[in-house]
Amino acid sequence: MTLKPSPEMNSFNEPRFGEDRASRIVVWAALLLLPLLYFLPAVLGKITLAPGDGLTQNMGVRILIGQMIANGQIPLWNPYIFSGMPLLASIYPGGLYPPNWLFAILTPTAAMNAVVITTYHLTMIGAYLYARRVGITRLGALVAATAFSLGGYMIAHMGHTSRIAAAAWLPWVLLAIEHLYHRLTWRWVALGAAAIALQLFAGEPQMNFYTVLVCGAYGLYSITLREAGGRRLRFLFGVGAMSVCGVLLSMIQLLPERELLKLGERAGIPYEYFAGYSFPVGHVFTFLFPFFFGGAMAKPYRVEYWGIETIDETCGYFGLATLLLALVAIVGANRRSMARFWGCIALGSLALAFGHYLPFELNHVLHRTPVYNLFRASGRHMYEFTFSMAMLAGWGVQALTQTDRAAARRALRIGSAIFAGLVVVTAIAYRFLGPALAGAPPRAADAGSLANPEAWGAILFAVVSLCAVHGFARWRGAVSSAALVGVLFLDLLVFGMAFNWGWRQFVSNVGPKLQDPPAVQFIKSRETDLNSFRIVSYARRPYEIFEKINFPNVSIARGLQSVNGYDALRLLRHASISGEMGSDGLISDGSVFGDQHQGFNLQNVKYMLRERPGRPDRSWTELRDETIEIDGIRFNKEMLYFNLKRGDRVAGVFPPMAADEIAVVTTMGDALLVADETPVARVRLHTVDGRVIEREIRAGRDTAEWAYDRADSRAIVKHRRAPLAESWPAEGFEAHRYLARMRFDRAEIARVEFEYLLESAGLSLLRASFLDSATQRATPLELFNFQASRWRHLGSFGEVDVFENLRALPRAWFVRRAVAQSASEVLATIQSGQLKDGTPFNPAETVLFEKEDFGGREIAFPPIGDPTGAEVKIERYEPNRIELRTRHGQAGFLVVSEVYFRGWEAWIDGKRVPVEKVDYLFRGLAVPAGEHRIEFVFRSASFRNGASYSLAGVLLLLVGAGVGRRLRRAPAAG
């Protein structure tokens, strides 16, 4: 069926540009006002649009970018997280994205609101202009812009501010391509190139890649299925020139990003990481019932989330009126219609979003596809899907206004029947199929009741949307047009308020969250130079009290340099010496706090902020959700993972607690030959009154070999199998963890210590709890490798304890000798505190070089004199520059506790000297005898080279503009 234009149209629907000034004013007013109405509390300054990662990851780095720009510095290096890492190269902070420069002139909260709200303006205007350019009526273009800009993907990812900023540029790139399809002009080549570059500068490469997929398909469609005529070559030239110039403009960001990418985990990701956050097939029901699986955070909704994947990464709701109009467009479109094209894009992107749930292991094929396999979370294909559905809705309005009424009625009738059928099927699935669709979270008993607002609210909007679309199709007037837009806006507003604004308490206190908490105030009261030390933050679930323990990127706003951080492109070497720290700043290897581990000492970590065990604000509900029960005892769900070997000790200090029993979950490795009843570890309980209670963990009685039930193990094992705590399937057998319960006379316990006793084998300490039979309460323990000889408790501030590292090294020091080892040996030396010959490693005395850095050449160490009496003073410290004064009676070697990265240059008294990579992660410098002025300056070669390419792109655009102007003048002159 082909829909034909109808002469019946009103001024609001006028398809041609430049006519009906009143309708243009109304539409443009709507484009400007709808985001302001949607985010009215933020416009009024009552909340800050920084939920989730918006505050914990993004705001801190943007505050730093603003500070550096205000000080006339290029945002190249970030000294505040992960002990220092590239800032511009990380790309996610968006250092080159102009809207982020508002942080240089506005308060952080005002700047964040301005950046976020204008992002939605940019998205709406771009989508509207693109829809208008392809011939959709003003009303259809407004509907499309509203559906995409305020729909599920853009709203669900509001906290990922770099992601929505990048997503906003898709319609602008498409707009440039569409203009070039109709006419080759250098202006649109330049504007399209700028849009490409700005999308990359926004800070989310995944959106760039998905934009390439959509625009590539759009270009192919334009030259094959549209009536291009003789314009094909000109169109290809224009798009090619736009793409080349866009890439050239982007090189100032691309080259530094590429350099950093090769040094982190995102250079290649495993399938499990790649397949995470795939869109479950059953979640298609959320297109009609957005809270089909619960998860709304505002009343009247009440069902907790019970879906498979997290709701924010897989959300693609676009409004029920959008779905109905999209169905009308598909039903009424002819084979060559652009609506069919966007229908195909919608299906393709939805299929890609399924990711791990695709049949025939197709997602494994995608994981082997170059470039595509660098990006995780297939559910983010909701980006293209929601945009496609929005464009289809625009074409649906077009079908209802620009065709004869008979054809429009037929398309609407069929589309409405399909729509109603989908609503009925979804309601039936909600009522009866819940158990088959449930994910890991337990499903509430009443989750499938149609009396839930999650169900009847969606059905209500379905009915209202059906009435609004039918009313518009019948009357086609200004009132019915406004009603259609109003219903869609209200639908998306209610969804957004329940989804994101339910965090009102979180987003309304952003300003205070950036202020110094008591623990930070205490640290600052002890220090005169905040650049002379670093801190580490540690908690079991740090994101619940992140602002109180200065974790992670909020530390930037407070001017404290931290070894924690939140950045997906952080350096893997830093993670290795920082307790296998993740990109979110979480420490997984507690041995980093141990007496022998030198990682934090080398990083100049002077203070630790640690969540107090059993903090008083934890409710029983929290304890229940955060713990598991084993043999009637509650333990933390998150395991400790302390792998103890000869001489290792693990300890915990906590507020005094009454107990008469300690329970631990452990397992042993390589312990088959350990005899029954052999003492494996000693437990010391330190009481408030100074007594020490000792107990032993014994093989067979309390713990055993993890692979005890493996066939070859059973044949030679020398001890009994201890009482089981947990089991899990291994290769052909069940592996085990074991439960030990040790009683003692009731006492007030203030400290516990575990000491490993065996010369061989190993013990994994996984869980621990105190029990008090008098109160029938179990208290899970928070343990780490804590020694009073290294960590001194300075004070408690609510939920936070502050400790001082007594072995922290200064920011720079002279060493006494040098040792060369392989890179793996250097890492092992730092982690164990022992050189490969077994002698103790003291980083204040010995510097470690890596043999690989010498390329097989004979190693000739620089002259290293006795550092006694040597002095080092930091005189100037800026993100991109450090100046020191040194005095040494002999030639010496200076170690600086700053991350080594290509681009850091060193100058001694104005003469450039080489910077060495030492101690696995840090910078070293050979310094002549005497007094010297030393400068470290970050002059990234990749940034300079990228800037050269970007300048070439600008020049190419200028040359093209000049040539185009001369060609336009030539016919006139002739």
Coordinates of C-alpha atoms in Angstrom, one line a residue, residues 387-653:
F387 CA 16.3 6.5 17.6
S388 CA 14.9 4.3 14.9
M389 CA 11.6 3.9 16.7
A390 CA 11.4 7.7 17.1
M391 CA 12.0 8.2 13.4
L392 CA 9.3 5.7 12.6
A393 CA 6.9 7.6 14.9
G394 CA 7.6 10.7 12.9
W395 CA 6.8 8.8 9.7
G396 CA 3.7 7.6 11.4
V397 CA 2.5 11.1 11.9
Q398 CA 3.5 11.8 8.3
A399 CA 1.3 8.9 7.2
L400 CA -1.7 10.3 9.1
T401 CA -1.4 13.8 7.8
Q402 CA 0.1 13.6 4.3
T403 CA -2.1 10.9 2.7
D404 CA -5.7 10.6 1.7
R405 CA -8.0 9.8 4.7
A406 CA -9.0 6.4 3.4
A407 CA -5.3 5.2 3.3
A408 CA -4.6 6.9 6.7
R409 CA -7.6 5.2 8.3
R410 CA -6.5 1.8 7.0
A411 CA -3.0 2.2 8.2
L412 CA -4.3 3.4 11.6
R413 CA -6.8 0.6 11.9
I414 CA -4.2 -2.1 11.2
G415 CA -1.6 -0.5 13.4
S416 CA -4.1 0.0 16.2
A417 CA -5.1 -3.7 16.1
I418 CA -1.5 -4.8 16.3
F419 CA -0.8 -2.3 19.1
A420 CA -3.8 -3.5 21.1
G421 CA -2.8 -7.1 20.6
L422 CA 0.7 -6.4 21.9
V423 CA -0.7 -4.7 25.0
V424 CA -3.0 -7.7 25.7
V425 CA -0.1 -10.2 25.2
T426 CA 2.1 -8.1 27.5
A427 CA -0.6 -8.0 30.2
I428 CA -1.0 -11.8 29.9
A429 CA 2.7 -12.3 30.2
Y430 CA 2.9 -10.0 33.2
R431 CA 0.1 -12.0 34.9
F432 CA 1.2 -15.5 34.1
L433 CA 4.7 -15.8 32.8
G434 CA 6.7 -14.0 35.6
P435 CA 8.3 -17.1 37.0
A436 CA 9.6 -18.1 33.6
L437 CA 11.1 -14.7 33.0
A438 CA 12.6 -14.0 36.5
G439 CA 16.3 -13.3 37.0
A440 CA 18.5 -13.7 40.0
P441 CA 16.7 -11.3 42.3
P442 CA 13.8 -13.0 44.0
R443 CA 10.4 -12.1 42.6
A444 CA 7.8 -10.8 45.0
A445 CA 4.7 -12.9 45.3
D446 CA 2.4 -10.0 44.0
A447 CA 4.8 -9.0 41.2
G448 CA 2.4 -10.4 38.6
S449 CA -0.8 -8.7 39.8
L450 CA -2.6 -6.5 37.3
A451 CA -3.6 -4.3 40.2
N452 CA 0.0 -3.1 40.4
P453 CA 0.7 0.4 39.1
E454 CA 3.4 -1.2 37.0
A455 CA 0.6 -2.9 35.0
W456 CA -2.5 -0.7 35.2
G457 CA -0.4 2.5 34.7
A458 CA 1.0 1.2 31.5
I459 CA -2.5 0.0 30.3
L460 CA -3.9 3.4 31.1
F461 CA -1.2 5.1 29.0
A462 CA -1.9 2.6 26.2
V463 CA -5.6 3.6 26.2
V464 CA -4.8 7.3 26.4
S465 CA -2.2 7.1 23.6
L466 CA -4.6 5.2 21.4
C467 CA -7.2 7.9 21.9
A468 CA -4.7 10.7 21.3
V469 CA -3.5 9.2 18.0
H470 CA -7.0 8.5 16.8
G471 CA -8.1 12.0 17.8
F472 CA -5.3 13.5 15.9
A473 CA -6.0 11.3 12.8
R474 CA -9.6 12.4 12.8
W475 CA -9.3 16.1 13.5
R476 CA -5.7 17.0 12.5
G477 CA -6.0 20.3 14.3
A478 CA -3.8 22.3 16.6
V479 CA -5.6 21.0 19.7
S480 CA -5.3 17.4 18.7
S481 CA -1.7 17.9 17.7
A482 CA -0.9 19.4 21.1
A483 CA -2.8 16.6 22.8
L484 CA -0.7 14.0 21.0
V485 CA 2.6 15.6 22.0
G486 CA 1.3 16.2 25.5
V487 CA 0.4 12.6 26.0
L488 CA 3.7 11.3 24.7
F489 CA 5.6 13.9 26.9
L490 CA 3.5 12.9 30.0
D491 CA 4.1 9.2 29.4
L492 CA 7.9 9.8 29.2
L493 CA 7.9 12.2 32.1
V494 CA 6.1 9.7 34.4
F495 CA 8.5 7.0 33.3
G496 CA 11.6 9.2 33.8
M497 CA 10.4 10.5 37.2
A498 CA 9.9 6.9 38.5
F499 CA 13.1 5.7 36.9
N500 CA 15.6 8.4 37.7
W501 CA 14.0 11.1 39.8
G502 CA 13.2 8.5 42.4
W503 CA 16.9 9.1 43.4
R504 CA 15.8 12.6 44.5
Q505 CA 17.5 12.3 47.9
F506 CA 20.7 11.3 46.1
V507 CA 20.7 14.0 43.5
S508 CA 19.5 16.8 45.7
N509 CA 22.5 16.8 48.0
V510 CA 25.3 16.8 45.5
G511 CA 26.7 20.1 46.8
P512 CA 27.2 18.9 50.4
K513 CA 28.5 15.6 49.1
L514 CA 31.4 17.5 47.5
Q515 CA 32.3 19.2 50.8
D516 CA 34.9 17.8 53.1
P517 CA 33.6 15.1 55.5
P518 CA 35.0 15.0 59.0
A519 CA 37.7 12.4 58.1
V520 CA 39.0 14.6 55.3
Q521 CA 38.9 17.7 57.5
F522 CA 41.0 15.9 60.0
I523 CA 43.6 14.9 57.4
K524 CA 43.8 18.4 56.1
S525 CA 44.2 19.8 59.6
R526 CA 47.4 17.7 59.9
E527 CA 48.9 18.7 56.5
T528 CA 50.2 22.0 55.1
D529 CA 50.9 20.6 51.6
L530 CA 48.2 18.4 50.0
N531 CA 50.5 17.5 47.2
S532 CA 53.0 15.8 49.5
F533 CA 51.0 12.6 50.2
R534 CA 48.3 10.3 48.9
I535 CA 45.4 8.5 50.5
V536 CA 43.7 5.2 50.0
S537 CA 40.0 4.5 50.7
Y538 CA 38.8 1.0 51.6
A539 CA 35.3 -0.4 52.4
R540 CA 33.4 -3.5 51.8
R541 CA 30.7 -1.6 49.8
P542 CA 32.3 1.8 49.3
Y543 CA 29.7 3.3 47.0
E544 CA 27.2 3.3 49.8
I545 CA 29.3 5.8 51.8
F546 CA 31.6 7.0 49.0
E547 CA 31.5 10.6 50.0
K548 CA 32.4 9.9 53.6
I549 CA 35.5 7.8 52.8
N550 CA 36.6 10.1 49.9
F551 CA 36.0 7.5 47.2
P552 CA 36.6 7.4 44.3
N553 CA 36.7 10.5 42.0
V554 CA 35.0 12.7 44.5
S555 CA 38.5 13.0 45.9
I556 CA 39.4 15.4 43.1
A557 CA 36.8 18.0 44.3
R558 CA 38.5 17.9 47.7
G559 CA 42.0 18.3 46.4
L560 CA 43.3 15.0 47.8
Q561 CA 45.4 12.7 45.6
S562 CA 44.3 9.1 45.9
V563 CA 45.4 5.7 44.7
N564 CA 41.7 4.9 44.1
G565 CA 39.8 6.1 41.1
Y566 CA 37.1 5.3 38.6
D567 CA 38.2 5.1 35.0
A568 CA 37.9 2.2 32.6
L569 CA 41.2 3.1 30.9
R570 CA 43.3 3.1 34.1
L571 CA 46.8 1.6 33.9
L572 CA 47.1 -2.1 34.6
R573 CA 50.5 -1.7 36.2
H574 CA 49.0 0.5 38.8
A575 CA 46.3 -2.1 39.5
S576 CA 48.9 -4.8 40.0
I577 CA 50.7 -3.0 42.8
S578 CA 47.5 -1.7 44.4
G579 CA 45.7 -4.8 45.5
E580 CA 44.5 -5.8 42.0
M581 CA 42.4 -2.6 42.0
G582 CA 39.6 -2.6 39.5
S583 CA 38.6 0.3 37.2
D584 CA 36.1 1.3 39.9
G585 CA 38.7 1.7 42.5
L586 CA 37.8 -1.5 44.5
I587 CA 40.6 -3.4 46.1
S588 CA 40.3 -7.2 45.7
D589 CA 43.6 -8.4 47.1
G590 CA 43.8 -7.5 50.8
S591 CA 47.4 -8.5 51.0
V592 CA 48.3 -5.0 49.8
F593 CA 47.7 -3.8 53.3
G594 CA 50.2 -6.4 54.7
D595 CA 53.4 -5.8 56.5
Q596 CA 55.6 -6.9 53.5
H597 CA 53.7 -5.4 50.5
Q598 CA 55.4 -2.3 49.3
G599 CA 52.8 -1.0 46.8
F600 CA 51.2 1.7 48.9
N601 CA 54.6 2.7 50.5
L602 CA 56.0 3.3 47.0
Q603 CA 52.9 5.3 46.1
N604 CA 53.4 7.7 49.0
V605 CA 50.2 6.6 50.7
K606 CA 50.2 8.3 54.1
Y607 CA 46.5 7.9 55.1
M608 CA 43.9 5.2 54.8
L609 CA 40.2 6.0 55.2
R610 CA 38.3 2.8 56.1
E611 CA 34.7 2.0 56.7
R612 CA 34.2 1.1 60.4
P613 CA 33.1 -2.5 60.8
G614 CA 29.5 -2.9 61.9
R615 CA 28.7 0.8 61.3
P616 CA 25.7 1.8 63.4
D617 CA 23.5 3.0 60.5
R618 CA 23.2 -0.5 59.0
S619 CA 19.7 -1.8 59.5
W620 CA 18.7 -5.4 59.8
T621 CA 17.4 -5.3 56.3
E622 CA 20.8 -4.2 55.0
L623 CA 22.5 -6.9 57.1
R624 CA 20.1 -9.5 55.7
D625 CA 20.6 -8.4 52.1
E626 CA 24.4 -8.2 52.5
T627 CA 24.9 -11.5 54.3
I628 CA 24.4 -15.3 53.8
E629 CA 23.7 -17.9 56.3
I630 CA 25.9 -21.0 56.9
D631 CA 25.0 -23.5 59.6
G632 CA 22.8 -20.8 61.3
I633 CA 25.6 -18.2 61.2
R634 CA 25.5 -15.0 59.1
F635 CA 28.6 -14.2 57.0
N636 CA 29.2 -11.4 54.5
K637 CA 28.2 -12.3 51.0
E638 CA 31.4 -10.8 49.7
M639 CA 34.3 -13.1 50.5
L640 CA 37.6 -11.9 52.0
Y641 CA 39.9 -13.9 49.7
F642 CA 43.0 -13.9 51.9
N643 CA 45.4 -16.5 50.5
L644 CA 47.9 -17.1 53.4
K645 CA 51.3 -18.7 53.1
R646 CA 54.3 -19.0 55.3
G647 CA 54.6 -16.1 57.8
D648 CA 51.5 -14.3 56.6
R649 CA 49.2 -12.6 59.1
V650 CA 45.7 -11.2 58.7
A651 CA 44.2 -8.9 61.4
G652 CA 41.2 -6.7 62.0
V653 CA 40.6 -3.9 64.4

